[in-house]
Amino acid sequence: MTDVFTALAQDHHEVKAMLAELERGPTKATGATADQLALRKKMTEQLIIEESKHEALEEMYFWPAVRDHLESGSTLADQATGQEQDAKHVLASLDKLGPDDAEFEKLLAKFVVDAREHIEFEESQVWPLMRAALPPEIAAELGDKIAGGKKSAPTRPHPHTPPSPGALKAAGPAVAAADKARDAVTGRGD
Ligand SMILES: [Fe+2]
Ligand SMILES: [Fe+2]
C-alpha cells in the first residue's frame, strides 16, 4: 500500500532531480558536443514522459478527491489543472524540437521555472489541507491507484484533452497505448 502523498512526493522528487540535471547543462550555447546534445534530448523526453504520466494520474485520481474533500477544492483543483494544461502546451512544443534549436532551451527554461512553482503549489497549498481532510483508507487507495496506474498512463502531454477525470478515463487507455506504440517505433524514452 502506498499513501497518495508518498506516491506523488516520489514523482516530484524524480522530476525535480531531472530539472536540476537539465539546468546544469551543457547546452548548445554553452558548448555542448553532439553527443551531449543527443543525451539532453533523451533526458528531456524522459522528463516529458514522467511528467505526462504524473499529471494524467493526478487529474484522474487526485484532483477529483481534492474537489470532493475540501471546501476550497474546486478553486484549488481549477488552479492546479490550469497550471498543468499550460505546462502540457509547453511540453508538446518542446517535444517537437531538436536540442540545437534556440527555442528548445527557451521552452525548457520556462518549464523548469513553471514546474517548480507547480510542485510548490501542490505541496504547500494543497497537500496540508488534504492530509488533514483525507481519511487514511482513501489516501491509501488513491496512492495504490496512482502507483499502479503508471504502466497504463499516457506518455505524451495531450494539451487538447480536457483535464477532467471522465475524459481521461474514457480516452486514457487508448491514448496511452497509442503513445507507447509511437515511443516503440521512435525509440523515445529508451
Ligand atoms: Fe500536478
Ligand atoms: Fe504533482
PDB file of C-alpha atoms and ligand atoms in Angstrom:
ATOM      1  CA  MET A   1       0.000   0.000   0.000  1.00  0.00           C
ATOM      2  CA  THR A   2       1.247   3.450  -0.909  1.00  0.00           C
ATOM      3  CA  ASP A   3      -0.165   6.574   0.651  1.00  0.00           C
ATOM      4  CA  VAL A   4      -1.143   9.115  -2.022  1.00  0.00           C
ATOM      5  CA  PHE A   5       1.239  11.754  -0.684  1.00  0.00           C
ATOM      6  CA  THR A   6       4.144   9.302  -0.702  1.00  0.00           C
ATOM      7  CA  ALA A   7       3.357   8.283  -4.293  1.00  0.00           C
ATOM      8  CA  LEU A   8       3.116  11.882  -5.500  1.00  0.00           C
ATOM      9  CA  ALA A   9       6.160  13.010  -3.473  1.00  0.00           C
ATOM     10  CA  GLN A  10       8.242  10.287  -5.089  1.00  0.00           C
ATOM     11  CA  ASP A  11       7.281  11.585  -8.543  1.00  0.00           C
ATOM     12  CA  HIS A  12       8.001  15.182  -7.522  1.00  0.00           C
ATOM     13  CA  HIS A  13      11.398  14.148  -6.206  1.00  0.00           C
ATOM     14  CA  GLU A  14      12.250  12.428  -9.507  1.00  0.00           C
ATOM     15  CA  VAL A  15      11.011  15.337 -11.607  1.00  0.00           C
ATOM     16  CA  LYS A  16      12.940  17.872  -9.529  1.00  0.00           C
ATOM     17  CA  ALA A  17      16.135  15.815  -9.918  1.00  0.00           C
ATOM     18  CA  MET A  18      15.636  15.801 -13.712  1.00  0.00           C
ATOM     19  CA  LEU A  19      15.027  19.568 -13.730  1.00  0.00           C
ATOM     20  CA  ALA A  20      18.235  20.164 -11.764  1.00  0.00           C
ATOM     21  CA  GLU A  21      20.206  17.887 -14.088  1.00  0.00           C
ATOM     22  CA  LEU A  22      18.865  19.627 -17.200  1.00  0.00           C
ATOM     23  CA  GLU A  23      19.534  23.022 -15.673  1.00  0.00           C
ATOM     24  CA  ARG A  24      23.207  22.091 -15.202  1.00  0.00           C
ATOM     25  CA  GLY A  25      23.623  21.728 -18.991  1.00  0.00           C
ATOM     26  CA  PRO A  26      25.706  21.930 -21.026  1.00  0.00           C
ATOM     27  CA  THR A  27      23.511  23.420 -23.759  1.00  0.00           C
ATOM     28  CA  LYS A  28      24.272  24.254 -27.359  1.00  0.00           C
ATOM     29  CA  ALA A  29      25.007  27.850 -26.282  1.00  0.00           C
ATOM     30  CA  THR A  30      27.417  26.720 -23.557  1.00  0.00           C
ATOM     31  CA  GLY A  31      29.342  24.425 -25.882  1.00  0.00           C
ATOM     32  CA  ALA A  32      27.680  21.003 -25.630  1.00  0.00           C
ATOM     33  CA  THR A  33      29.025  18.361 -28.028  1.00  0.00           C
ATOM     34  CA  ALA A  34      26.694  16.500 -30.423  1.00  0.00           C
ATOM     35  CA  ASP A  35      26.661  13.532 -28.017  1.00  0.00           C
ATOM     36  CA  GLN A  36      25.827  15.761 -25.072  1.00  0.00           C
ATOM     37  CA  LEU A  37      23.003  17.352 -27.050  1.00  0.00           C
ATOM     38  CA  ALA A  38      21.618  13.933 -28.013  1.00  0.00           C
ATOM     39  CA  LEU A  39      21.661  12.965 -24.340  1.00  0.00           C
ATOM     40  CA  ARG A  40      19.988  16.264 -23.436  1.00  0.00           C
ATOM     41  CA  LYS A  41      17.180  15.454 -25.861  1.00  0.00           C
ATOM     42  CA  LYS A  42      16.803  11.951 -24.345  1.00  0.00           C
ATOM     43  CA  MET A  43      16.690  13.385 -20.828  1.00  0.00           C
ATOM     44  CA  THR A  44      14.069  15.892 -21.934  1.00  0.00           C
ATOM     45  CA  GLU A  45      11.988  13.085 -23.450  1.00  0.00           C
ATOM     46  CA  GLN A  46      12.227  11.176 -20.183  1.00  0.00           C
ATOM     47  CA  LEU A  47      11.125  14.288 -18.287  1.00  0.00           C
ATOM     48  CA  ILE A  48       8.138  14.705 -20.623  1.00  0.00           C
ATOM     49  CA  ILE A  49       7.187  11.036 -20.207  1.00  0.00           C
ATOM     50  CA  GLU A  50       7.353  11.134 -16.392  1.00  0.00           C
ATOM     51  CA  GLU A  51       5.595  14.481 -16.216  1.00  0.00           C
ATOM     52  CA  SER A  52       2.823  13.366 -18.606  1.00  0.00           C
ATOM     53  CA  LYS A  53       2.124  10.240 -16.555  1.00  0.00           C
ATOM     54  CA  HIS A  54       2.219  12.128 -13.273  1.00  0.00           C
ATOM     55  CA  GLU A  55      -0.168  14.896 -14.298  1.00  0.00           C
ATOM     56  CA  ALA A  56      -2.577  12.483 -16.026  1.00  0.00           C
ATOM     57  CA  LEU A  57      -2.769  10.364 -12.863  1.00  0.00           C
ATOM     58  CA  GLU A  58      -3.265  13.414 -10.663  1.00  0.00           C
ATOM     59  CA  GLU A  59      -6.063  14.523 -12.954  1.00  0.00           C
ATOM     60  CA  MET A  60      -7.702  11.100 -12.839  1.00  0.00           C
ATOM     61  CA  TYR A  61      -7.449  10.498  -9.112  1.00  0.00           C
ATOM     62  CA  PHE A  62      -6.052  13.348  -7.027  1.00  0.00           C
ATOM     63  CA  TRP A  63      -7.915  16.449  -8.211  1.00  0.00           C
ATOM     64  CA  PRO A  64     -11.332  14.741  -8.063  1.00  0.00           C
ATOM     65  CA  ALA A  65     -10.544  13.860  -4.419  1.00  0.00           C
ATOM     66  CA  VAL A  66      -9.497  17.468  -3.743  1.00  0.00           C
ATOM     67  CA  ARG A  67     -12.822  18.642  -5.174  1.00  0.00           C
ATOM     68  CA  ASP A  68     -14.696  16.112  -3.016  1.00  0.00           C
ATOM     69  CA  HIS A  69     -12.909  16.594   0.277  1.00  0.00           C
ATOM     70  CA  LEU A  70     -12.078  20.305   0.543  1.00  0.00           C
ATOM     71  CA  GLU A  71     -14.395  23.258   0.747  1.00  0.00           C
ATOM     72  CA  SER A  72     -11.922  25.230  -1.388  1.00  0.00           C
ATOM     73  CA  GLY A  73     -11.320  22.101  -3.500  1.00  0.00           C
ATOM     74  CA  SER A  74     -12.784  23.325  -6.770  1.00  0.00           C
ATOM     75  CA  THR A  75     -10.806  26.556  -6.676  1.00  0.00           C
ATOM     76  CA  LEU A  76      -7.563  24.739  -5.856  1.00  0.00           C
ATOM     77  CA  ALA A  77      -8.143  21.998  -8.433  1.00  0.00           C
ATOM     78  CA  ASP A  78      -9.046  24.524 -11.149  1.00  0.00           C
ATOM     79  CA  GLN A  79      -5.916  26.499 -10.417  1.00  0.00           C
ATOM     80  CA  ALA A  80      -3.690  23.408 -10.415  1.00  0.00           C
ATOM     81  CA  THR A  81      -5.159  21.792 -13.528  1.00  0.00           C
ATOM     82  CA  GLY A  82      -4.863  25.178 -15.264  1.00  0.00           C
ATOM     83  CA  GLN A  83      -1.127  25.152 -14.485  1.00  0.00           C
ATOM     84  CA  GLU A  84      -0.932  21.558 -15.722  1.00  0.00           C
ATOM     85  CA  GLN A  85      -2.666  22.389 -19.009  1.00  0.00           C
ATOM     86  CA  ASP A  86      -0.285  25.333 -19.581  1.00  0.00           C
ATOM     87  CA  ALA A  87       2.671  23.047 -18.927  1.00  0.00           C
ATOM     88  CA  LYS A  88       1.333  20.461 -21.404  1.00  0.00           C
ATOM     89  CA  HIS A  89       1.305  23.086 -24.171  1.00  0.00           C
ATOM     90  CA  VAL A  90       4.925  23.944 -23.377  1.00  0.00           C
ATOM     91  CA  LEU A  91       5.954  20.272 -23.290  1.00  0.00           C
ATOM     92  CA  ALA A  92       4.103  19.421 -26.504  1.00  0.00           C
ATOM     93  CA  SER A  93       6.058  22.168 -28.288  1.00  0.00           C
ATOM     94  CA  LEU A  94       9.299  21.179 -26.600  1.00  0.00           C
ATOM     95  CA  ASP A  95       8.836  17.516 -27.603  1.00  0.00           C
ATOM     96  CA  LYS A  96       8.892  18.531 -31.283  1.00  0.00           C
ATOM     97  CA  LEU A  97      12.158  20.498 -31.134  1.00  0.00           C
ATOM     98  CA  GLY A  98      15.753  19.436 -31.505  1.00  0.00           C
ATOM     99  CA  PRO A  99      18.228  20.270 -28.722  1.00  0.00           C
ATOM    100  CA  ASP A 100      20.185  22.563 -31.052  1.00  0.00           C
ATOM    101  CA  ASP A 101      17.134  24.770 -31.648  1.00  0.00           C
ATOM    102  CA  ALA A 102      17.265  28.049 -29.661  1.00  0.00           C
ATOM    103  CA  GLU A 103      13.551  27.693 -28.889  1.00  0.00           C
ATOM    104  CA  PHE A 104      14.267  24.332 -27.208  1.00  0.00           C
ATOM    105  CA  GLU A 105      16.254  25.964 -24.388  1.00  0.00           C
ATOM    106  CA  LYS A 106      13.747  28.804 -24.054  1.00  0.00           C
ATOM    107  CA  LEU A 107      10.856  26.378 -23.583  1.00  0.00           C
ATOM    108  CA  LEU A 108      12.851  24.090 -21.322  1.00  0.00           C
ATOM    109  CA  ALA A 109      13.894  27.020 -19.105  1.00  0.00           C
ATOM    110  CA  LYS A 110      10.266  28.148 -18.903  1.00  0.00           C
ATOM    111  CA  PHE A 111       9.146  24.642 -17.987  1.00  0.00           C
ATOM    112  CA  VAL A 112      11.791  24.344 -15.241  1.00  0.00           C
ATOM    113  CA  VAL A 113      10.503  27.517 -13.540  1.00  0.00           C
ATOM    114  CA  ASP A 114       6.812  26.675 -14.016  1.00  0.00           C
ATOM    115  CA  ALA A 115       7.195  23.049 -12.885  1.00  0.00           C
ATOM    116  CA  ARG A 116       8.936  24.061  -9.655  1.00  0.00           C
ATOM    117  CA  GLU A 117       6.181  26.585  -8.955  1.00  0.00           C
ATOM    118  CA  HIS A 118       3.503  23.999  -9.696  1.00  0.00           C
ATOM    119  CA  ILE A 119       5.074  21.406  -7.399  1.00  0.00           C
ATOM    120  CA  GLU A 120       5.435  24.036  -4.679  1.00  0.00           C
ATOM    121  CA  PHE A 121       1.779  24.995  -5.110  1.00  0.00           C
ATOM    122  CA  GLU A 122       0.658  21.388  -4.708  1.00  0.00           C
ATOM    123  CA  GLU A 123       2.918  20.586  -1.785  1.00  0.00           C
ATOM    124  CA  SER A 124       2.386  23.781   0.212  1.00  0.00           C
ATOM    125  CA  GLN A 125      -1.147  24.906  -0.690  1.00  0.00           C
ATOM    126  CA  VAL A 126      -2.989  21.651  -1.322  1.00  0.00           C
ATOM    127  CA  TRP A 127      -1.299  18.776   0.476  1.00  0.00           C
ATOM    128  CA  PRO A 128      -1.535  20.159   4.031  1.00  0.00           C
ATOM    129  CA  LEU A 129      -5.302  20.612   3.640  1.00  0.00           C
ATOM    130  CA  MET A 130      -5.674  17.182   2.047  1.00  0.00           C
ATOM    131  CA  ARG A 131      -3.552  15.466   4.694  1.00  0.00           C
ATOM    132  CA  ALA A 132      -5.972  16.838   7.280  1.00  0.00           C
ATOM    133  CA  ALA A 133      -9.133  16.066   5.296  1.00  0.00           C
ATOM    134  CA  LEU A 134      -8.496  12.715   3.637  1.00  0.00           C
ATOM    135  CA  PRO A 135      -9.378   9.571   5.597  1.00  0.00           C
ATOM    136  CA  PRO A 136      -6.316   7.268   5.729  1.00  0.00           C
ATOM    137  CA  GLU A 137      -8.036   4.449   3.828  1.00  0.00           C
ATOM    138  CA  ILE A 138      -8.827   6.801   0.945  1.00  0.00           C
ATOM    139  CA  ALA A 139      -5.265   8.177   0.988  1.00  0.00           C
ATOM    140  CA  ALA A 140      -4.027   4.594   0.701  1.00  0.00           C
ATOM    141  CA  GLU A 141      -6.492   3.684  -2.041  1.00  0.00           C
ATOM    142  CA  LEU A 142      -5.549   6.741  -4.132  1.00  0.00           C
ATOM    143  CA  GLY A 143      -1.868   6.023  -3.605  1.00  0.00           C
ATOM    144  CA  ASP A 144      -2.317   2.496  -4.950  1.00  0.00           C
ATOM    145  CA  LYS A 145      -4.253   3.765  -7.959  1.00  0.00           C
ATOM    146  CA  ILE A 146      -1.567   6.320  -8.782  1.00  0.00           C
ATOM    147  CA  ALA A 147       1.350   3.931  -8.241  1.00  0.00           C
ATOM    148  CA  GLY A 148      -0.469   1.168 -10.154  1.00  0.00           C
ATOM    149  CA  GLY A 149      -1.607   3.465 -12.969  1.00  0.00           C
ATOM    150  CA  LYS A 150       1.904   4.276 -14.173  1.00  0.00           C
ATOM    151  CA  LYS A 151       2.077   1.424 -16.697  1.00  0.00           C
ATOM    152  CA  SER A 152      -1.090   2.455 -18.497  1.00  0.00           C
ATOM    153  CA  ALA A 153      -0.735   6.243 -18.255  1.00  0.00           C
ATOM    154  CA  PRO A 154      -0.173   8.440 -21.316  1.00  0.00           C
ATOM    155  CA  THR A 155       3.493   9.241 -22.009  1.00  0.00           C
ATOM    156  CA  ARG A 156       2.799  12.406 -24.016  1.00  0.00           C
ATOM    157  CA  PRO A 157       1.300  15.703 -22.839  1.00  0.00           C
ATOM    158  CA  HIS A 158      -2.019  15.859 -24.836  1.00  0.00           C
ATOM    159  CA  PRO A 159      -2.843  19.528 -24.125  1.00  0.00           C
ATOM    160  CA  HIS A 160      -6.102  19.246 -26.080  1.00  0.00           C
ATOM    161  CA  THR A 161      -7.604  16.580 -23.818  1.00  0.00           C
ATOM    162  CA  PRO A 162      -9.569  18.320 -21.043  1.00  0.00           C
ATOM    163  CA  PRO A 163      -8.131  17.587 -17.578  1.00  0.00           C
ATOM    164  CA  SER A 164     -11.365  16.018 -16.346  1.00  0.00           C
ATOM    165  CA  PRO A 165     -11.264  12.507 -14.908  1.00  0.00           C
ATOM    166  CA  GLY A 166     -14.131  11.405 -17.180  1.00  0.00           C
ATOM    167  CA  ALA A 167     -12.373  12.465 -20.366  1.00  0.00           C
ATOM    168  CA  LEU A 168      -9.115  10.927 -19.202  1.00  0.00           C
ATOM    169  CA  LYS A 169     -10.679   7.649 -18.126  1.00  0.00           C
ATOM    170  CA  ALA A 170     -12.565   7.362 -21.418  1.00  0.00           C
ATOM    171  CA  ALA A 171      -9.681   8.346 -23.687  1.00  0.00           C
ATOM    172  CA  GLY A 172      -6.768   7.419 -21.417  1.00  0.00           C
ATOM    173  CA  PRO A 173      -6.122   3.728 -22.199  1.00  0.00           C
ATOM    174  CA  ALA A 174      -6.337   4.167 -25.984  1.00  0.00           C
ATOM    175  CA  VAL A 175      -4.251   7.332 -25.842  1.00  0.00           C
ATOM    176  CA  ALA A 176      -1.646   5.681 -23.630  1.00  0.00           C
ATOM    177  CA  ALA A 177      -1.461   2.642 -25.937  1.00  0.00           C
ATOM    178  CA  ALA A 178      -1.006   4.916 -28.963  1.00  0.00           C
ATOM    179  CA  ASP A 179       1.694   6.884 -27.118  1.00  0.00           C
ATOM    180  CA  LYS A 180       3.568   3.695 -26.279  1.00  0.00           C
ATOM    181  CA  ALA A 181       3.315   2.389 -29.843  1.00  0.00           C
ATOM    182  CA  ARG A 182       4.802   5.634 -31.139  1.00  0.00           C
ATOM    183  CA  ASP A 183       7.514   5.537 -28.449  1.00  0.00           C
ATOM    184  CA  ALA A 184       8.440   1.991 -29.509  1.00  0.00           C
ATOM    185  CA  VAL A 185       8.792   2.992 -33.162  1.00  0.00           C
ATOM    186  CA  THR A 186      10.870   6.114 -32.486  1.00  0.00           C
ATOM    187  CA  GLY A 187      12.890   4.766 -29.559  1.00  0.00           C
ATOM    188  CA  ARG A 188      11.638   7.684 -27.484  1.00  0.00           C
ATOM    189  CA  GLY A 189      12.350   7.307 -23.781  1.00  0.00           C
ATOM    190  CA  ASP A 190      14.736   4.313 -24.206  1.00  0.00           C
TER     191      ASP A 190
HETATM  192 FE    FE B   1       0.327  18.453 -10.870  1.00  0.00          FE
HETATM  193 FE    FE B   2       2.226  16.794  -8.818  1.00  0.00          FE
END
